[in-house]
Amino acid sequence: MTAFIITIDGPSGAGKGTVAYRLAEHFGFELLDSGALYRIVGLLAYQNGLLDHEKIDENAVAELIDSLSLSFCLNHDTKTVEILINDRYLIDDIRNETVGGYASKVAVLPKVRTALLSLQKDMAKGKTGLVADGRDMGTVIFPKANAKVFLTASAKARADRRVLQLHNAGKHADYDVILAEIIARDERDENRLVAPSRPADDALVIDSSDKSADEVFATVLDFVNSQR
Ligand code: C5P
């Protein structure tokens, strides 16, 4: 069986997670949240003291990955993706800008990307379909995907959304700090040597700055259906 693969790439906060979740639910496909993989690796590297140094020990971070078994499952009640590490639910908060920063530091390391390669490709094996969300899903991991989307938004729009999200969760949010962190992470992701964040040549590019989540989903769904 060959899986029907949909890739959703683009920067953080552009709405990839929401559209990927909705597509997976709509089609009954598996979901690969590759950003979560890098976030987990970044957090574990930090917790193991591997990010304290000027130069990160690439081999040590890659070894960490070899000891991990990771899977994702959709929680239809909360409409979120839950992550299992070695068969236990992840309880640490990885969806914050601090962990996003750790993720983008380990994501520049070629050995880390190689160590995560087969884990990501294997997620499509034996499945009817897969929605893969990240930076290099359409360019490196699934270059032959059936439908590729690159979802972007201005840094300002993404910072606004993040601030609103934090306020809604009753948390403090400093707009200027968040905007600076987003810009710094974009810079690292777009300019790294391996698998830089960029649209695949055959991707549909959508700017979500002035679009609602429903509008984005409708556009992506039309596009995916046109490729089936
Ligand atoms: O998408 P998300 O914000 O969760 O990703 C966190 C970080 O992980 C990104 O800023 C990027 O550095 C890295 N990443 C990556 N390749 C992917 C997914 C995420 O380099 N496919």
PDB file of C-alpha atoms in Angstrom, residues 28-225:
ATOM      1  CA  GLY A  28      -8.697   9.621   8.609  1.00  0.00           C
ATOM      2  CA  PHE A  29      -4.942   9.870   7.944  1.00  0.00           C
ATOM      3  CA  GLU A  30      -1.986   9.589  10.327  1.00  0.00           C
ATOM      4  CA  LEU A  31      -0.285  12.770  11.473  1.00  0.00           C
ATOM      5  CA  LEU A  32       3.423  13.516  11.683  1.00  0.00           C
ATOM      6  CA  ASP A  33       4.207  16.644  13.704  1.00  0.00           C
ATOM      7  CA  SER A  34       7.909  16.861  12.881  1.00  0.00           C
ATOM      8  CA  GLY A  35       8.283  20.142  14.809  1.00  0.00           C
ATOM      9  CA  ALA A  36       7.373  18.193  17.951  1.00  0.00           C
ATOM     10  CA  LEU A  37      10.210  15.743  17.201  1.00  0.00           C
ATOM     11  CA  TYR A  38      12.736  18.575  17.055  1.00  0.00           C
ATOM     12  CA  ARG A  39      11.187  20.189  20.151  1.00  0.00           C
ATOM     13  CA  ILE A  40      11.496  16.924  22.133  1.00  0.00           C
ATOM     14  CA  VAL A  41      15.092  16.446  21.013  1.00  0.00           C
ATOM     15  CA  GLY A  42      15.865  20.108  21.843  1.00  0.00           C
ATOM     16  CA  LEU A  43      14.303  19.801  25.303  1.00  0.00           C
ATOM     17  CA  LEU A  44      16.100  16.526  26.074  1.00  0.00           C
ATOM     18  CA  ALA A  45      19.387  18.004  24.844  1.00  0.00           C
ATOM     19  CA  TYR A  46      18.850  20.995  27.145  1.00  0.00           C
ATOM     20  CA  GLN A  47      17.884  18.788  30.122  1.00  0.00           C
ATOM     21  CA  ASN A  48      21.018  16.709  29.550  1.00  0.00           C
ATOM     22  CA  GLY A  49      23.226  19.812  29.573  1.00  0.00           C
ATOM     23  CA  LEU A  50      24.128  19.452  25.901  1.00  0.00           C
ATOM     24  CA  LEU A  51      23.128  22.986  24.883  1.00  0.00           C
ATOM     25  CA  ASP A  52      25.247  24.768  27.530  1.00  0.00           C
ATOM     26  CA  HIS A  53      28.361  24.833  25.434  1.00  0.00           C
ATOM     27  CA  GLU A  54      29.495  27.156  22.665  1.00  0.00           C
ATOM     28  CA  LYS A  55      29.590  24.167  20.326  1.00  0.00           C
ATOM     29  CA  ILE A  56      26.857  21.549  20.709  1.00  0.00           C
ATOM     30  CA  ASP A  57      28.026  17.910  20.921  1.00  0.00           C
ATOM     31  CA  GLU A  58      26.305  16.682  17.767  1.00  0.00           C
ATOM     32  CA  ASN A  59      27.103  12.989  18.359  1.00  0.00           C
ATOM     33  CA  ALA A  60      25.665  13.072  21.886  1.00  0.00           C
ATOM     34  CA  VAL A  61      22.394  14.621  20.618  1.00  0.00           C
ATOM     35  CA  ALA A  62      22.155  12.056  17.786  1.00  0.00           C
ATOM     36  CA  GLU A  63      22.689   9.241  20.338  1.00  0.00           C
ATOM     37  CA  LEU A  64      19.788  10.591  22.393  1.00  0.00           C
ATOM     38  CA  ILE A  65      17.537  10.159  19.351  1.00  0.00           C
ATOM     39  CA  ASP A  66      18.534   6.537  18.841  1.00  0.00           C
ATOM     40  CA  SER A  67      17.194   5.711  22.318  1.00  0.00           C
ATOM     41  CA  LEU A  68      13.744   7.211  21.611  1.00  0.00           C
ATOM     42  CA  SER A  69      10.553   5.580  20.394  1.00  0.00           C
ATOM     43  CA  LEU A  70       8.017   8.250  19.453  1.00  0.00           C
ATOM     44  CA  SER A  71       4.440   8.190  18.203  1.00  0.00           C
ATOM     45  CA  PHE A  72       1.527  10.593  17.806  1.00  0.00           C
ATOM     46  CA  CYS A  73      -2.182  10.142  18.374  1.00  0.00           C
ATOM     47  CA  LEU A  74      -5.100  12.472  17.719  1.00  0.00           C
ATOM     48  CA  ASN A  75      -7.180  13.405  20.761  1.00  0.00           C
ATOM     49  CA  HIS A  76     -10.620  14.069  19.252  1.00  0.00           C
ATOM     50  CA  ASP A  77     -11.939  15.627  22.486  1.00  0.00           C
ATOM     51  CA  THR A  78      -9.277  18.307  22.856  1.00  0.00           C
ATOM     52  CA  LYS A  79      -8.551  18.450  19.100  1.00  0.00           C
ATOM     53  CA  THR A  80      -4.831  18.215  19.791  1.00  0.00           C
ATOM     54  CA  VAL A  81      -2.057  15.798  18.976  1.00  0.00           C
ATOM     55  CA  GLU A  82      -0.732  13.776  21.888  1.00  0.00           C
ATOM     56  CA  ILE A  83       2.819  12.501  21.901  1.00  0.00           C
ATOM     57  CA  LEU A  84       4.046   9.205  23.294  1.00  0.00           C
ATOM     58  CA  ILE A  85       7.719   8.782  24.129  1.00  0.00           C
ATOM     59  CA  ASN A  86       8.720   5.201  24.823  1.00  0.00           C
ATOM     60  CA  ASP A  87       4.972   4.436  25.248  1.00  0.00           C
ATOM     61  CA  ARG A  88       4.408   7.159  27.883  1.00  0.00           C
ATOM     62  CA  TYR A  89       2.468  10.358  27.288  1.00  0.00           C
ATOM     63  CA  LEU A  90       4.667  13.454  27.128  1.00  0.00           C
ATOM     64  CA  ILE A  91       3.597  15.837  29.886  1.00  0.00           C
ATOM     65  CA  ASP A  92       6.255  18.565  29.510  1.00  0.00           C
ATOM     66  CA  ASP A  93       5.113  21.746  27.776  1.00  0.00           C
ATOM     67  CA  ILE A  94       7.042  21.787  24.527  1.00  0.00           C
ATOM     68  CA  ARG A  95       4.846  24.335  22.700  1.00  0.00           C
ATOM     69  CA  ASN A  96       6.574  27.435  23.946  1.00  0.00           C
ATOM     70  CA  GLU A  97       9.134  29.735  22.358  1.00  0.00           C
ATOM     71  CA  THR A  98      11.936  28.639  24.733  1.00  0.00           C
ATOM     72  CA  VAL A  99      11.667  25.016  23.610  1.00  0.00           C
ATOM     73  CA  GLY A 100      11.152  26.228  20.002  1.00  0.00           C
ATOM     74  CA  GLY A 101      14.547  27.937  20.355  1.00  0.00           C
ATOM     75  CA  TYR A 102      16.205  24.709  21.619  1.00  0.00           C
ATOM     76  CA  ALA A 103      14.589  22.860  18.694  1.00  0.00           C
ATOM     77  CA  SER A 104      15.973  25.235  16.095  1.00  0.00           C
ATOM     78  CA  LYS A 105      19.467  24.933  17.650  1.00  0.00           C
ATOM     79  CA  VAL A 106      19.544  21.141  17.348  1.00  0.00           C
ATOM     80  CA  ALA A 107      17.790  21.279  13.956  1.00  0.00           C
ATOM     81  CA  VAL A 108      20.870  22.823  12.278  1.00  0.00           C
ATOM     82  CA  LEU A 109      22.963  19.738  13.097  1.00  0.00           C
ATOM     83  CA  PRO A 110      23.264  17.337  10.124  1.00  0.00           C
ATOM     84  CA  LYS A 111      23.629  14.218  12.345  1.00  0.00           C
ATOM     85  CA  VAL A 112      20.454  15.113  14.197  1.00  0.00           C
ATOM     86  CA  ARG A 113      18.526  15.475  10.931  1.00  0.00           C
ATOM     87  CA  THR A 114      19.924  12.171   9.678  1.00  0.00           C
ATOM     88  CA  ALA A 115      19.002  10.415  12.934  1.00  0.00           C
ATOM     89  CA  LEU A 116      15.392  11.645  12.537  1.00  0.00           C
ATOM     90  CA  LEU A 117      15.156  10.809   8.842  1.00  0.00           C
ATOM     91  CA  SER A 118      14.057   7.157   8.874  1.00  0.00           C
ATOM     92  CA  LEU A 119      11.831   7.712  11.895  1.00  0.00           C
ATOM     93  CA  GLN A 120       9.887  10.282   9.842  1.00  0.00           C
ATOM     94  CA  LYS A 121       9.829   8.339   6.561  1.00  0.00           C
ATOM     95  CA  ASP A 122       8.640   5.192   8.390  1.00  0.00           C
ATOM     96  CA  MET A 123       5.524   6.991   9.573  1.00  0.00           C
ATOM     97  CA  ALA A 124       4.043   6.627   6.066  1.00  0.00           C
ATOM     98  CA  LYS A 125       4.732   2.879   5.818  1.00  0.00           C
ATOM     99  CA  GLY A 126       1.675   0.638   5.677  1.00  0.00           C
ATOM    100  CA  LYS A 127      -0.670   3.629   6.082  1.00  0.00           C
ATOM    101  CA  THR A 128      -3.512   4.810   3.832  1.00  0.00           C
ATOM    102  CA  GLY A 129      -2.431   8.387   4.224  1.00  0.00           C
ATOM    103  CA  LEU A 130      -0.222  10.770   6.170  1.00  0.00           C
ATOM    104  CA  VAL A 131      -0.300  14.496   6.855  1.00  0.00           C
ATOM    105  CA  ALA A 132       3.259  15.663   7.587  1.00  0.00           C
ATOM    106  CA  ASP A 133       3.810  19.070   9.164  1.00  0.00           C
ATOM    107  CA  GLY A 134       7.221  20.787   9.389  1.00  0.00           C
ATOM    108  CA  ARG A 135       9.882  22.693   7.464  1.00  0.00           C
ATOM    109  CA  ASP A 136      11.324  20.115   5.049  1.00  0.00           C
ATOM    110  CA  MET A 137       8.458  17.652   4.612  1.00  0.00           C
ATOM    111  CA  GLY A 138       7.893  18.494   0.930  1.00  0.00           C
ATOM    112  CA  THR A 139      11.540  19.190   0.066  1.00  0.00           C
ATOM    113  CA  VAL A 140      13.537  16.460   1.871  1.00  0.00           C
ATOM    114  CA  ILE A 141      11.452  13.876   3.730  1.00  0.00           C
ATOM    115  CA  PHE A 142       8.614  13.297   1.222  1.00  0.00           C
ATOM    116  CA  PRO A 143       9.764  14.848  -2.084  1.00  0.00           C
ATOM    117  CA  LYS A 144       7.188  12.726  -3.949  1.00  0.00           C
ATOM    118  CA  ALA A 145       4.242  13.733  -1.743  1.00  0.00           C
ATOM    119  CA  ASN A 146       0.854  13.894  -3.486  1.00  0.00           C
ATOM    120  CA  ALA A 147      -0.049  17.399  -2.284  1.00  0.00           C
ATOM    121  CA  LYS A 148       2.402  19.972  -0.932  1.00  0.00           C
ATOM    122  CA  VAL A 149       1.467  23.171   0.855  1.00  0.00           C
ATOM    123  CA  PHE A 150       3.700  25.949   2.204  1.00  0.00           C
ATOM    124  CA  LEU A 151       1.778  27.967   4.758  1.00  0.00           C
ATOM    125  CA  THR A 152       3.306  31.249   5.791  1.00  0.00           C
ATOM    126  CA  ALA A 153       2.337  34.533   7.512  1.00  0.00           C
ATOM    127  CA  SER A 154       4.150  37.744   8.400  1.00  0.00           C
ATOM    128  CA  ALA A 155       6.249  37.652  11.592  1.00  0.00           C
ATOM    129  CA  LYS A 156       3.977  40.371  12.996  1.00  0.00           C
ATOM    130  CA  ALA A 157       0.789  38.362  12.385  1.00  0.00           C
ATOM    131  CA  ARG A 158       2.395  35.287  13.948  1.00  0.00           C
ATOM    132  CA  ALA A 159       3.528  37.272  17.021  1.00  0.00           C
ATOM    133  CA  ASP A 160      -0.014  38.732  17.376  1.00  0.00           C
ATOM    134  CA  ARG A 161      -1.499  35.217  17.328  1.00  0.00           C
ATOM    135  CA  ARG A 162       1.000  33.945  19.882  1.00  0.00           C
ATOM    136  CA  VAL A 163       0.304  36.852  22.252  1.00  0.00           C
ATOM    137  CA  LEU A 164      -3.461  36.239  21.947  1.00  0.00           C
ATOM    138  CA  GLN A 165      -2.964  32.524  22.584  1.00  0.00           C
ATOM    139  CA  LEU A 166      -0.936  33.253  25.743  1.00  0.00           C
ATOM    140  CA  HIS A 167      -3.451  35.855  26.970  1.00  0.00           C
ATOM    141  CA  ASN A 168      -6.296  33.387  26.425  1.00  0.00           C
ATOM    142  CA  ALA A 169      -4.372  30.852  28.486  1.00  0.00           C
ATOM    143  CA  GLY A 170      -4.044  33.463  31.264  1.00  0.00           C
ATOM    144  CA  LYS A 171      -0.287  33.780  30.699  1.00  0.00           C
ATOM    145  CA  HIS A 172       1.920  36.858  30.509  1.00  0.00           C
ATOM    146  CA  ALA A 173       3.117  37.770  27.005  1.00  0.00           C
ATOM    147  CA  ASP A 174       5.620  40.424  25.949  1.00  0.00           C
ATOM    148  CA  TYR A 175       4.913  41.206  22.274  1.00  0.00           C
ATOM    149  CA  ASP A 176       8.385  42.639  21.517  1.00  0.00           C
ATOM    150  CA  VAL A 177      10.200  39.658  23.050  1.00  0.00           C
ATOM    151  CA  ILE A 178       7.981  37.188  21.186  1.00  0.00           C
ATOM    152  CA  LEU A 179       8.435  39.004  17.862  1.00  0.00           C
ATOM    153  CA  ALA A 180      12.237  39.049  18.320  1.00  0.00           C
ATOM    154  CA  GLU A 181      12.260  35.302  19.137  1.00  0.00           C
ATOM    155  CA  ILE A 182      10.153  34.507  16.069  1.00  0.00           C
ATOM    156  CA  ILE A 183      12.445  36.537  13.799  1.00  0.00           C
ATOM    157  CA  ALA A 184      15.591  34.913  15.271  1.00  0.00           C
ATOM    158  CA  ARG A 185      14.146  31.407  14.790  1.00  0.00           C
ATOM    159  CA  ASP A 186      13.022  32.151  11.192  1.00  0.00           C
ATOM    160  CA  GLU A 187      16.518  33.394  10.462  1.00  0.00           C
ATOM    161  CA  ARG A 188      18.116  30.160  11.799  1.00  0.00           C
ATOM    162  CA  ASP A 189      15.580  27.922  10.001  1.00  0.00           C
ATOM    163  CA  GLU A 190      15.791  29.685   6.636  1.00  0.00           C
ATOM    164  CA  ASN A 191      19.548  30.126   6.484  1.00  0.00           C
ATOM    165  CA  ARG A 192      20.891  26.822   7.785  1.00  0.00           C
ATOM    166  CA  LEU A 193      22.904  24.673   5.409  1.00  0.00           C
ATOM    167  CA  VAL A 194      20.887  21.458   5.767  1.00  0.00           C
ATOM    168  CA  ALA A 195      17.193  21.340   4.859  1.00  0.00           C
ATOM    169  CA  PRO A 196      16.530  25.090   5.114  1.00  0.00           C
ATOM    170  CA  SER A 197      12.895  26.091   5.455  1.00  0.00           C
ATOM    171  CA  ARG A 198      11.622  26.937   1.965  1.00  0.00           C
ATOM    172  CA  PRO A 199       8.657  26.020  -0.230  1.00  0.00           C
ATOM    173  CA  ALA A 200       9.067  22.997  -2.523  1.00  0.00           C
ATOM    174  CA  ASP A 201       8.931  24.012  -6.206  1.00  0.00           C
ATOM    175  CA  ASP A 202       5.587  22.230  -6.589  1.00  0.00           C
ATOM    176  CA  ALA A 203       4.010  23.514  -3.355  1.00  0.00           C
ATOM    177  CA  LEU A 204       0.901  25.661  -3.115  1.00  0.00           C
ATOM    178  CA  VAL A 205       2.014  28.746  -1.155  1.00  0.00           C
ATOM    179  CA  ILE A 206      -0.600  30.334   1.107  1.00  0.00           C
ATOM    180  CA  ASP A 207      -0.135  33.499   3.166  1.00  0.00           C
ATOM    181  CA  SER A 208      -2.433  33.182   6.175  1.00  0.00           C
ATOM    182  CA  SER A 209      -1.720  36.675   7.626  1.00  0.00           C
ATOM    183  CA  ASP A 210      -5.233  37.928   6.835  1.00  0.00           C
ATOM    184  CA  LYS A 211      -7.079  34.600   6.651  1.00  0.00           C
ATOM    185  CA  SER A 212      -9.100  32.729   9.246  1.00  0.00           C
ATOM    186  CA  ALA A 213      -8.318  29.096  10.084  1.00  0.00           C
ATOM    187  CA  ASP A 214     -11.533  28.075   8.276  1.00  0.00           C
ATOM    188  CA  GLU A 215     -10.525  29.950   5.103  1.00  0.00           C
ATOM    189  CA  VAL A 216      -7.077  28.339   5.111  1.00  0.00           C
ATOM    190  CA  PHE A 217      -8.545  24.878   5.670  1.00  0.00           C
ATOM    191  CA  ALA A 218     -11.059  25.329   2.826  1.00  0.00           C
ATOM    192  CA  THR A 219      -8.309  26.420   0.399  1.00  0.00           C
ATOM    193  CA  VAL A 220      -6.035  23.520   1.372  1.00  0.00           C
ATOM    194  CA  LEU A 221      -8.855  20.990   1.208  1.00  0.00           C
ATOM    195  CA  ASP A 222      -9.794  22.120  -2.340  1.00  0.00           C
ATOM    196  CA  PHE A 223      -6.163  21.825  -3.375  1.00  0.00           C
ATOM    197  CA  VAL A 224      -5.712  18.357  -1.835  1.00  0.00           C
ATOM    198  CA  ASN A 225      -8.918  17.101  -3.437  1.00  0.00           C
TER     199      ASN A 225
END
